[in-house]
CSV table of C-alpha atoms in Angstrom, one decimal:
chain,number,residue,atom,x,y,z
A,1,MET,CA,14.3,5.4,-37.6
A,2,ARG,CA,10.8,6.0,-36.2
A,3,ASP,CA,7.9,4.6,-38.3
A,4,GLN,CA,5.9,7.3,-40.0
A,5,GLU,CA,2.2,7.4,-39.1
A,6,PRO,CA,0.1,6.5,-42.2
A,7,GLY,CA,-1.6,9.3,-44.1
A,8,LEU,CA,0.2,12.2,-42.4
A,9,PRO,CA,3.5,13.9,-43.2
A,10,THR,CA,6.1,14.1,-40.3
A,11,ASP,CA,7.9,17.2,-41.4
A,12,PRO,CA,6.9,19.9,-38.9
A,13,GLY,CA,7.7,22.6,-41.4
A,14,THR,CA,5.1,21.3,-43.9
A,15,GLU,CA,2.6,19.8,-41.5
A,16,ARG,CA,-0.9,21.3,-41.2
A,17,ARG,CA,-3.1,21.1,-38.1
A,18,LEU,CA,-5.6,18.3,-37.8
A,19,THR,CA,-9.4,18.6,-37.7
A,20,THR,CA,-11.3,16.9,-34.9
A,21,ARG,CA,-12.3,14.1,-37.2
A,22,GLU,CA,-8.7,13.5,-38.4
A,23,ALA,CA,-7.4,13.5,-34.8
A,24,ALA,CA,-10.1,10.9,-33.8
A,25,GLU,CA,-9.3,8.7,-36.8
A,26,LEU,CA,-5.6,8.8,-36.0
A,27,LEU,CA,-6.2,7.9,-32.3
A,28,GLY,CA,-8.8,5.3,-33.2
A,29,VAL,CA,-11.5,7.0,-31.0
A,30,LYS,CA,-14.7,8.9,-31.3
A,31,PRO,CA,-14.7,12.7,-31.8
A,32,GLU,CA,-16.2,13.0,-28.3
A,33,THR,CA,-13.2,11.2,-26.8
A,34,VAL,CA,-10.8,13.7,-28.5
A,35,TYR,CA,-12.6,16.5,-26.6
A,36,ALA,CA,-12.3,14.4,-23.4
A,37,TYR,CA,-8.6,14.3,-23.9
A,38,VAL,CA,-8.6,18.1,-24.2
A,39,SER,CA,-10.6,18.5,-21.0
A,40,ARG,CA,-8.1,16.2,-19.2
A,41,GLY,CA,-5.2,18.3,-20.4
A,42,GLN,CA,-3.8,15.5,-22.6
A,43,LEU,CA,-4.3,17.4,-25.8
A,44,SER,CA,-4.2,21.1,-26.7
A,45,SER,CA,-6.6,22.5,-29.2
A,46,ARG,CA,-6.9,25.7,-31.2
A,47,ARG,CA,-10.1,27.3,-32.6
A,48,THR,CA,-10.4,27.4,-36.4
A,49,PRO,CA,-10.0,31.0,-37.6
A,50,GLY,CA,-13.5,32.3,-38.4
A,51,GLY,CA,-15.0,28.9,-37.6
A,52,ARG,CA,-16.5,26.9,-34.8
A,53,GLY,CA,-14.3,23.8,-34.9
A,54,SER,CA,-11.0,23.0,-33.3
A,55,THR,CA,-7.7,22.0,-34.7
A,56,PHE,CA,-4.9,19.9,-33.2
A,57,ASP,CA,-1.1,19.7,-33.5
A,58,ALA,CA,-0.4,16.5,-35.5
A,59,GLU,CA,2.8,15.5,-33.6
A,60,GLU,CA,1.0,16.0,-30.2
A,61,VAL,CA,-1.8,13.7,-31.4
A,62,ARG,CA,0.7,11.1,-32.6
A,63,ALA,CA,2.6,11.3,-29.2
A,64,LEU,CA,-0.7,10.6,-27.4
A,65,GLY,CA,-1.4,7.7,-29.6
A,66,ARG,CA,2.0,6.2,-28.9
A,67,ARG,CA,1.5,6.6,-25.2
A,68,ASN,CA,-1.9,4.9,-25.3
A,69,ARG,CA,-0.5,2.0,-27.3
A,70,ARG,CA,2.5,1.7,-25.0
A,71,ASP,CA,0.6,1.9,-21.7
A,72,GLY,CA,-2.6,0.2,-22.6
A,73,GLY,CA,-3.5,-3.4,-21.9
A,74,ALA,CA,-2.0,-5.7,-19.3
A,75,GLY,CA,-4.6,-4.6,-16.8
A,76,VAL,CA,-3.3,-1.0,-16.4
A,77,SER,CA,-5.6,1.9,-17.4
A,78,ALA,CA,-3.6,4.0,-19.8
A,79,ALA,CA,-5.6,7.3,-19.8
A,80,PRO,CA,-7.8,7.5,-16.7
A,81,ALA,CA,-10.4,10.3,-16.7
A,82,PHE,CA,-9.6,13.4,-14.7
A,83,GLY,CA,-10.0,12.8,-11.0
A,84,GLN,CA,-9.8,9.0,-11.4
A,85,GLU,CA,-6.8,6.8,-10.3
A,86,LEU,CA,-4.5,4.3,-11.9
A,87,SER,CA,-6.2,0.9,-11.8
A,88,VAL,CA,-4.5,-2.5,-11.9
A,89,ARG,CA,-6.1,-5.9,-12.4
A,90,THR,CA,-5.4,-8.1,-9.4
A,91,ARG,CA,-6.7,-11.4,-8.0
A,92,ILE,CA,-5.5,-10.9,-4.5
A,93,THR,CA,-7.9,-8.6,-2.6
A,94,LEU,CA,-11.4,-7.2,-3.2
A,95,ILE,CA,-12.9,-4.4,-1.1
A,96,ASP,CA,-16.7,-4.2,-1.6
A,97,GLN,CA,-19.6,-2.8,0.4
A,98,ASP,CA,-17.7,-2.4,3.7
A,99,ARG,CA,-16.2,-5.9,3.5
A,100,TYR,CA,-13.0,-7.2,2.0
A,101,TYR,CA,-11.9,-10.5,0.6
A,102,TYR,CA,-8.6,-12.4,0.1
A,103,ARG,CA,-8.9,-14.4,-3.2
A,104,GLY,CA,-12.7,-14.3,-2.8
A,105,VAL,CA,-12.8,-15.4,0.8
A,106,ASP,CA,-14.0,-13.1,3.5
A,107,ALA,CA,-10.8,-11.8,5.1
A,108,VAL,CA,-12.3,-11.3,8.6
A,109,GLU,CA,-13.6,-14.8,8.7
A,110,LEU,CA,-10.3,-16.1,7.4
A,111,ALA,CA,-8.3,-14.3,10.1
A,112,ALA,CA,-10.7,-15.6,12.7
A,113,ARG,CA,-10.0,-19.2,11.8
A,114,HIS,CA,-6.4,-19.3,10.6
A,115,SER,CA,-3.0,-18.1,11.7
A,116,TYR,CA,-1.1,-15.3,10.0
A,117,GLU,CA,1.2,-17.8,8.4
A,118,GLU,CA,-1.7,-19.7,6.9
A,119,VAL,CA,-3.4,-16.6,5.7
A,120,ALA,CA,-0.1,-15.5,4.0
A,121,GLU,CA,0.2,-18.9,2.3
A,122,TRP,CA,-3.4,-18.5,1.0
A,123,LEU,CA,-2.7,-15.0,-0.3
A,124,TRP,CA,0.5,-16.2,-2.1
A,125,THR,CA,-0.7,-19.5,-3.6
A,126,GLY,CA,-4.5,-19.7,-3.3
A,127,ARG,CA,-4.0,-22.9,-1.3
A,128,MET,CA,-4.3,-23.4,2.5
A,129,ARG,CA,-1.4,-25.0,4.3
A,130,PRO,CA,-2.6,-26.0,7.8
A,131,GLY,CA,0.0,-25.5,10.4
A,132,ALA,CA,2.3,-23.4,8.2
A,133,SER,CA,5.2,-22.0,10.1
A,134,PHE,CA,7.9,-19.5,9.0
A,135,THR,CA,11.5,-20.0,10.3
A,136,ALA,CA,14.7,-18.4,9.2
A,137,PRO,CA,18.2,-19.9,9.2
A,138,GLU,CA,20.6,-18.5,11.8
A,139,ALA,CA,22.9,-17.1,9.1
A,140,SER,CA,20.1,-14.9,7.8
A,141,THR,CA,19.0,-13.6,11.2
A,142,ALA,CA,22.5,-13.1,12.4
A,143,VAL,CA,23.5,-10.7,9.6
A,144,ALA,CA,20.2,-8.8,9.9
A,145,ARG,CA,20.6,-8.5,13.7
A,146,ARG,CA,24.1,-7.1,13.3
A,147,ALA,CA,22.9,-4.5,10.8
A,148,VAL,CA,20.0,-3.5,13.0
A,149,ASP,CA,22.1,-3.3,16.2
A,150,SER,CA,24.4,-0.8,14.5
A,151,LEU,CA,21.6,1.7,14.2
A,152,PRO,CA,21.2,4.6,16.6
A,153,GLU,CA,19.0,3.8,19.6
A,154,HIS,CA,16.3,6.3,18.4
A,155,ALA,CA,15.9,4.5,15.0
A,156,GLY,CA,12.3,3.8,14.2
A,157,PRO,CA,10.6,0.5,13.2
A,158,ALA,CA,10.7,1.3,9.5
A,159,ASP,CA,14.4,2.1,9.8
A,160,ARG,CA,15.2,-1.2,11.5
A,161,LEU,CA,13.1,-3.2,9.1
A,162,ARG,CA,14.6,-1.6,6.0
A,163,VAL,CA,18.1,-2.2,7.2
A,164,ALA,CA,17.2,-5.8,8.0
A,165,VAL,CA,15.8,-6.3,4.5
A,166,VAL,CA,18.9,-4.9,2.9
A,167,ALA,CA,21.2,-7.0,5.1
A,168,ALA,CA,19.2,-10.2,4.4
A,169,ALA,CA,19.3,-9.4,0.7
A,170,ALA,CA,23.0,-9.0,0.6
A,171,ALA,CA,23.5,-12.3,2.3
A,172,ASP,CA,21.3,-14.1,-0.2
A,173,PRO,CA,23.1,-14.9,-3.5
A,174,LEU,CA,19.8,-16.3,-5.0
A,175,ARG,CA,17.8,-13.1,-4.5
A,176,PHE,CA,17.7,-12.4,-8.3
A,177,ASP,CA,15.8,-15.7,-9.0
A,178,LEU,CA,12.3,-14.4,-9.7
A,179,SER,CA,10.7,-17.8,-10.2
A,180,GLU,CA,7.6,-18.5,-8.1
A,181,ASP,CA,9.2,-21.2,-6.0
A,182,ALA,CA,12.2,-19.0,-5.3
A,183,VAL,CA,10.2,-15.9,-4.4
A,184,LEU,CA,8.0,-18.0,-2.0
A,185,GLY,CA,11.1,-19.4,-0.4
A,186,THR,CA,12.4,-15.9,0.1
A,187,ALA,CA,9.1,-14.8,1.6
A,188,ARG,CA,9.0,-17.7,4.1
A,189,VAL,CA,12.5,-16.7,5.3
A,190,LEU,CA,12.4,-12.9,5.1
A,191,ILE,CA,9.3,-12.4,7.3
A,192,PRO,CA,10.7,-14.3,10.3
A,193,THR,CA,14.1,-12.7,9.7
A,194,LEU,CA,12.5,-9.3,10.1
A,195,VAL,CA,11.0,-10.3,13.4
A,196,ALA,CA,14.2,-11.9,14.7
A,197,ALA,CA,16.2,-8.8,13.7
A,198,LEU,CA,14.2,-6.5,16.0
A,199,PRO,CA,15.7,-5.9,19.4
A,200,PRO,CA,13.8,-8.0,22.1
A,201,VAL,CA,11.9,-6.1,24.8
A,202,LEU,CA,11.0,-9.3,26.8
A,203,ARG,CA,14.1,-11.3,27.7
A,204,ASP,CA,14.2,-15.0,28.1
A,205,HIS,CA,11.8,-15.4,25.2
A,206,PRO,CA,11.3,-18.5,23.0
A,207,GLY,CA,13.0,-18.4,19.7
A,208,ASP,CA,10.4,-20.4,17.9
A,209,GLY,CA,6.6,-20.9,17.9
A,210,PRO,CA,4.1,-19.0,15.8
A,211,LEU,CA,5.3,-15.7,14.4
A,212,ALA,CA,2.9,-13.7,16.6
A,213,HIS,CA,4.5,-15.2,19.7
A,214,ARG,CA,7.9,-14.1,18.5
A,215,LEU,CA,6.8,-10.7,17.5
A,216,TRP,CA,5.2,-10.1,21.0
A,217,THR,CA,8.6,-10.3,22.6
A,218,ARG,CA,9.8,-7.6,20.3
A,219,LEU,CA,6.9,-5.3,21.2
A,220,SER,CA,6.1,-5.7,24.9
A,221,GLY,CA,8.0,-6.3,28.1
A,222,ARG,CA,4.9,-8.0,29.7
A,223,PRO,CA,4.4,-11.8,29.6
A,224,SER,CA,1.9,-12.8,26.9
A,225,ASP,CA,-1.3,-14.6,27.4
A,226,GLU,CA,-3.5,-16.6,25.0
A,227,ALA,CA,-6.1,-13.8,24.5
A,228,SER,CA,-3.4,-11.1,23.8
A,229,LEU,CA,-1.6,-13.4,21.3
A,230,ARG,CA,-4.8,-14.1,19.6
A,231,VAL,CA,-5.4,-10.3,19.1
A,232,LEU,CA,-1.9,-9.9,17.7
A,233,ASP,CA,-2.1,-12.9,15.4
A,234,THR,CA,-5.5,-11.7,14.1
A,235,ALA,CA,-4.2,-8.2,13.6
A,236,LEU,CA,-1.4,-9.5,11.5
A,237,SER,CA,-3.9,-11.5,9.4
A,238,LEU,CA,-6.3,-8.6,8.9
A,239,LEU,CA,-3.4,-6.3,7.8
A,240,VAL,CA,-1.8,-8.7,5.3
A,241,ASP,CA,-3.2,-6.8,2.4
A,242,HIS,CA,-5.7,-4.0,1.5
A,243,ASP,CA,-5.7,-3.7,-2.2
A,244,LEU,CA,-3.5,-1.1,-3.9
A,245,ALA,CA,-2.5,1.0,-0.9
A,246,ALA,CA,0.3,3.5,-1.5
A,247,SER,CA,3.1,1.1,-0.2
A,248,THR,CA,1.7,-1.8,-2.3
A,249,LEU,CA,1.7,0.3,-5.4
A,250,ALA,CA,5.4,1.1,-4.8
A,251,VAL,CA,6.1,-2.6,-4.5
A,252,ARG,CA,4.4,-3.3,-7.8
A,253,VAL,CA,6.3,-0.5,-9.5
A,254,ALA,CA,9.5,-2.1,-8.2
A,255,ALA,CA,8.4,-5.6,-9.3
A,256,SER,CA,7.4,-4.2,-12.7
A,257,ALA,CA,11.1,-3.2,-13.2
A,258,ARG,CA,12.0,-6.7,-12.1
A,259,ALA,CA,13.5,-5.7,-8.8
A,260,HIS,CA,14.1,-8.8,-6.6
A,261,PRO,CA,11.6,-9.4,-3.7
A,262,TYR,CA,13.9,-7.9,-1.0
A,263,ALA,CA,14.1,-4.7,-3.0
A,264,ALA,CA,10.3,-4.7,-3.7
A,265,VAL,CA,9.6,-5.0,0.1
A,266,SER,CA,12.1,-2.3,0.8
A,267,ALA,CA,10.2,0.0,-1.6
A,268,GLY,CA,7.0,-0.7,0.4
A,269,LEU,CA,8.8,0.0,3.7
A,270,GLY,CA,9.9,3.4,2.3
A,271,VAL,CA,6.3,4.5,2.0
A,272,ILE,CA,4.7,3.3,5.2
A,273,GLU,CA,6.4,5.9,7.4
A,274,GLY,CA,3.9,8.5,6.2
A,275,PRO,CA,1.4,9.7,8.8
A,276,LEU,CA,-1.4,8.8,6.4
A,277,HIS,CA,-0.3,5.2,6.1
A,278,GLY,CA,1.7,2.9,8.4
A,279,ALA,CA,2.5,5.6,11.0
A,280,ALA,CA,-1.2,6.5,11.7
A,281,GLY,CA,-1.5,3.8,14.4
A,282,GLY,CA,1.3,5.5,16.4
A,283,LEU,CA,-0.5,8.9,16.2
A,284,ALA,CA,-3.7,7.2,17.4
A,285,HIS,CA,-1.8,5.5,20.3
A,286,ARG,CA,-0.4,8.9,21.5
A,287,MET,CA,-3.8,10.5,21.3
A,288,LEU,CA,-5.3,7.7,23.3
A,289,LEU,CA,-2.8,8.2,26.1
A,290,GLU,CA,-3.6,11.9,26.2
A,291,VAL,CA,-7.3,11.1,26.5
A,292,LEU,CA,-6.6,8.6,29.3
A,293,ASP,CA,-4.4,11.2,31.0
A,294,GLN,CA,-6.9,14.0,30.9
A,295,GLY,CA,-9.9,11.7,31.5
A,296,SER,CA,-11.9,13.0,28.5
A,297,ALA,CA,-11.6,13.1,24.8
A,298,ALA,CA,-13.1,16.6,24.4
A,299,PRO,CA,-10.0,18.7,25.2
A,300,VAL,CA,-7.7,16.4,23.2
A,301,VAL,CA,-10.0,16.4,20.1
A,302,ALA,CA,-10.3,20.2,20.4
A,303,GLU,CA,-6.6,20.6,20.5
A,304,GLU,CA,-6.1,18.4,17.4
A,305,LEU,CA,-8.6,20.4,15.5
A,306,ARG,CA,-7.3,23.8,16.6
A,307,ALA,CA,-3.8,22.7,15.4
A,308,GLY,CA,-5.4,21.9,12.0
A,309,ARG,CA,-4.8,18.2,12.3
A,310,ARG,CA,-7.1,15.4,11.3
A,311,ILE,CA,-8.2,13.1,14.1
A,312,PRO,CA,-6.1,9.9,13.8
A,313,GLY,CA,-7.9,6.5,13.8
A,314,LEU,CA,-11.2,7.8,12.3
A,315,GLY,CA,-12.7,7.4,8.9
A,316,HIS,CA,-11.5,5.4,5.8
A,317,ARG,CA,-11.9,6.4,2.2
A,318,LEU,CA,-12.8,2.8,1.2
A,319,TYR,CA,-15.5,2.2,3.8
A,320,GLN,CA,-18.8,4.1,4.3
A,321,GLY,CA,-19.4,2.4,7.6
A,322,GLU,CA,-17.0,1.0,10.2
A,323,ASP,CA,-13.7,-0.5,9.0
A,324,PRO,CA,-14.3,-4.3,9.2
A,325,ARG,CA,-10.7,-4.8,10.5
A,326,ALA,CA,-11.5,-2.4,13.4
A,327,ARG,CA,-14.7,-4.1,14.2
A,328,ALA,CA,-13.0,-7.5,14.4
A,329,LEU,CA,-10.2,-6.3,16.6
A,330,PHE,CA,-12.5,-4.4,18.9
A,331,ALA,CA,-14.6,-7.6,19.5
A,332,LEU,CA,-11.4,-9.4,20.5
A,333,LEU,CA,-10.2,-6.6,22.7
A,334,GLU,CA,-13.4,-6.9,24.7
A,335,ASP,CA,-11.9,-10.1,26.1
A,336,LEU,CA,-8.8,-8.3,27.5
A,337,PRO,CA,-9.5,-6.8,30.9
A,338,GLU,CA,-6.4,-4.6,30.6
A,339,ALA,CA,-7.9,-3.0,27.5
A,340,ALA,CA,-11.1,-1.8,29.1
A,341,SER,CA,-9.9,1.8,29.8
A,342,ALA,CA,-8.4,2.2,26.4
A,343,LEU,CA,-11.5,0.9,24.7
A,344,ALA,CA,-13.6,3.4,26.7
A,345,ALA,CA,-11.2,6.2,25.6
A,346,ALA,CA,-11.6,5.1,22.0
A,347,ARG,CA,-15.4,5.2,22.2
A,348,ASP,CA,-15.1,8.7,23.8
A,349,ILE,CA,-13.0,9.9,20.8
A,350,VAL,CA,-15.5,8.5,18.3
A,351,ALA,CA,-18.5,10.0,20.2
A,352,THR,CA,-16.9,13.4,20.6
A,353,THR,CA,-15.9,13.7,17.0
A,354,ALA,CA,-19.4,12.5,15.9
A,355,ARG,CA,-20.9,15.8,17.2
A,356,HIS,CA,-19.3,17.5,14.2
A,357,THR,CA,-18.5,14.7,11.7
A,358,PRO,CA,-19.9,11.1,12.0
A,359,LEU,CA,-16.7,9.2,11.3
A,360,HIS,CA,-16.3,5.6,12.2
A,361,ALA,CA,-13.2,4.0,13.9
A,362,ASN,CA,-10.6,2.5,11.6
A,363,VAL,CA,-8.0,-0.2,12.2
A,364,ASP,CA,-5.5,2.4,13.4
A,365,LEU,CA,-7.6,3.2,16.4
A,366,ALA,CA,-8.2,-0.5,17.2
A,367,LEU,CA,-4.4,-1.1,16.9
A,368,ALA,CA,-3.8,1.8,19.2
A,369,VAL,CA,-6.1,0.4,21.9
A,370,PHE,CA,-4.2,-2.9,21.7
A,371,THR,CA,-0.7,-1.4,21.8
A,372,ALA,CA,-1.5,1.2,24.5
A,373,SER,CA,-3.1,-1.5,26.7
A,374,SER,CA,-0.3,-4.0,26.2
A,375,GLY,CA,2.6,-2.0,27.5
A,376,MET,CA,3.9,-1.4,24.0
A,377,ALA,CA,5.6,1.7,22.6
A,378,SER,CA,3.6,4.1,20.3
A,379,THR,CA,5.7,2.8,17.4
A,380,ALA,CA,4.5,-0.8,17.9
A,381,ALA,CA,1.5,-0.4,15.6
A,382,GLU,CA,3.8,0.6,12.7
A,383,THR,CA,5.9,-2.5,13.4
A,384,ILE,CA,2.8,-4.8,13.4
A,385,PHE,CA,1.6,-3.1,10.1
A,386,ALA,CA,4.9,-3.5,8.4
A,387,VAL,CA,5.5,-7.1,9.3
A,388,ALA,CA,2.0,-8.1,8.4
A,389,ARG,CA,1.9,-6.2,5.1
A,390,THR,CA,5.2,-7.8,4.0
A,391,ALA,CA,3.3,-10.9,3.1
A,392,GLY,CA,0.9,-8.9,1.0
A,393,TRP,CA,3.7,-7.1,-0.7
A,394,ILE,CA,5.2,-10.4,-1.7
A,395,ALA,CA,1.9,-11.5,-3.1
A,396,HIS,CA,1.6,-8.4,-5.3
A,397,ALA,CA,5.3,-8.7,-6.4
A,398,LEU,CA,4.6,-12.3,-7.4
A,399,GLU,CA,1.6,-11.2,-9.4
A,400,GLU,CA,3.5,-8.4,-11.0
A,401,TYR,CA,6.4,-10.7,-12.0
A,402,GLY,CA,3.9,-12.5,-14.2
A,403,GLU,CA,2.9,-9.3,-16.1
A,404,ARG,CA,4.7,-7.4,-18.9
A,405,PRO,CA,7.9,-5.8,-17.6
A,406,LEU,CA,7.9,-2.0,-17.0
A,407,ARG,CA,4.1,-1.7,-17.6
A,408,MET,CA,3.9,0.5,-14.4
A,409,ARG,CA,5.3,3.4,-16.4
A,410,PRO,CA,2.8,6.2,-16.7
A,411,SER,CA,3.5,9.1,-19.0
A,412,GLY,CA,4.0,12.6,-17.6
A,413,LEU,CA,1.7,15.3,-18.6
A,414,TYR,CA,4.1,18.1,-19.3
A,415,SER,CA,2.8,21.5,-18.2
A,416,GLY,CA,6.0,23.6,-18.3
A,417,PRO,CA,7.0,26.3,-20.9
A,418,ARG,CA,6.7,25.2,-24.5
A,419,PRO,CA,10.0,24.6,-26.2
A,420,PRO,CA,12.1,26.0,-27.7
A,421,GLN,CA,13.1,28.3,-24.8
A,422,PRO,CA,16.4,30.3,-24.9
A,423,LEU,CA,19.3,29.0,-22.9
A,424,PRO,CA,19.4,30.3,-19.4
A,425,GLU,CA,21.9,33.2,-18.7
């Protein structure tokens, strides 16, 4: 039996409506906060007949109080103000004043000095492991390869990676162990398994070495060089995490329900295909090729705007100035002679668009310059993004496993017909 709220009857037939003061006392808030709940649509009010005050349905007030108590605490905001977003306490990434930090360390500087594997270890544990290397047992990679090879030829990167994750999970009987050591062990095997499961573009490739070297052979048919591999490795490190992006939030919701790390990563992969997230780099890649083909950004930008599309690769809601990830990658791309024409095309796009809206380049445009000038398919940026972000998703899953289970459970604000309604004909 549900506990009765103190001081108020629970029989709807005998229950009177509450005054603002009574509603505030029941909720444990100030009267002004009660009116804020009304303005957010979380409470309904009724004017007092012949008076200037408001009254409130007692059961509705009690329900709001229960939701606030259930969803409050543990770092999740229970009742964000209208127009605000869900916020979650995290110790992983901070974005502040056009810079971002991994566990308090400047992410751009970290990526410039350490490999992707080392940055991932830092994100997971807060400790640096010089020379960290990720390898996967043949049994894991073999089952993932077979699953990926069974897909249609036109399958996209997210399709292949999701299937590889599911196959690797099915082959791991210890996947339900959510202890920190077990999850870290899974992460160190899963990421190289994803790379190994992708069909190689460059034959006669090495099966070991840094992860960026192995990933290159899955993206480009050209032989690699030191400068190109440095760009790829830095891109992976820069993209490891970016606070609570949409895919990361999906991962944390899965982890909150105590889904195993493979399932949590699969939840993230299910989100990145959107054109506003992981697929944005591919859109920028195709636009760059059109600019290179036509010799000018003006007609390409004009066509995008006429079709009602936003210009891919420009602007970021978290940065007032240039995306620091783009700035770092553009600096490295200057050292690639084969990237010169794509870099010029990217600058033309930014300058052309700036005549109307002064938007800065974001990391998607920088990735597009790299993939377009490296003989990679337009989907390569999405693959780079997904492989890189898997480490960040694991970091967030680990953090979420340490929180109260099922805390990522917001309450719906029902706006349909008020019951009771008649049964449908």
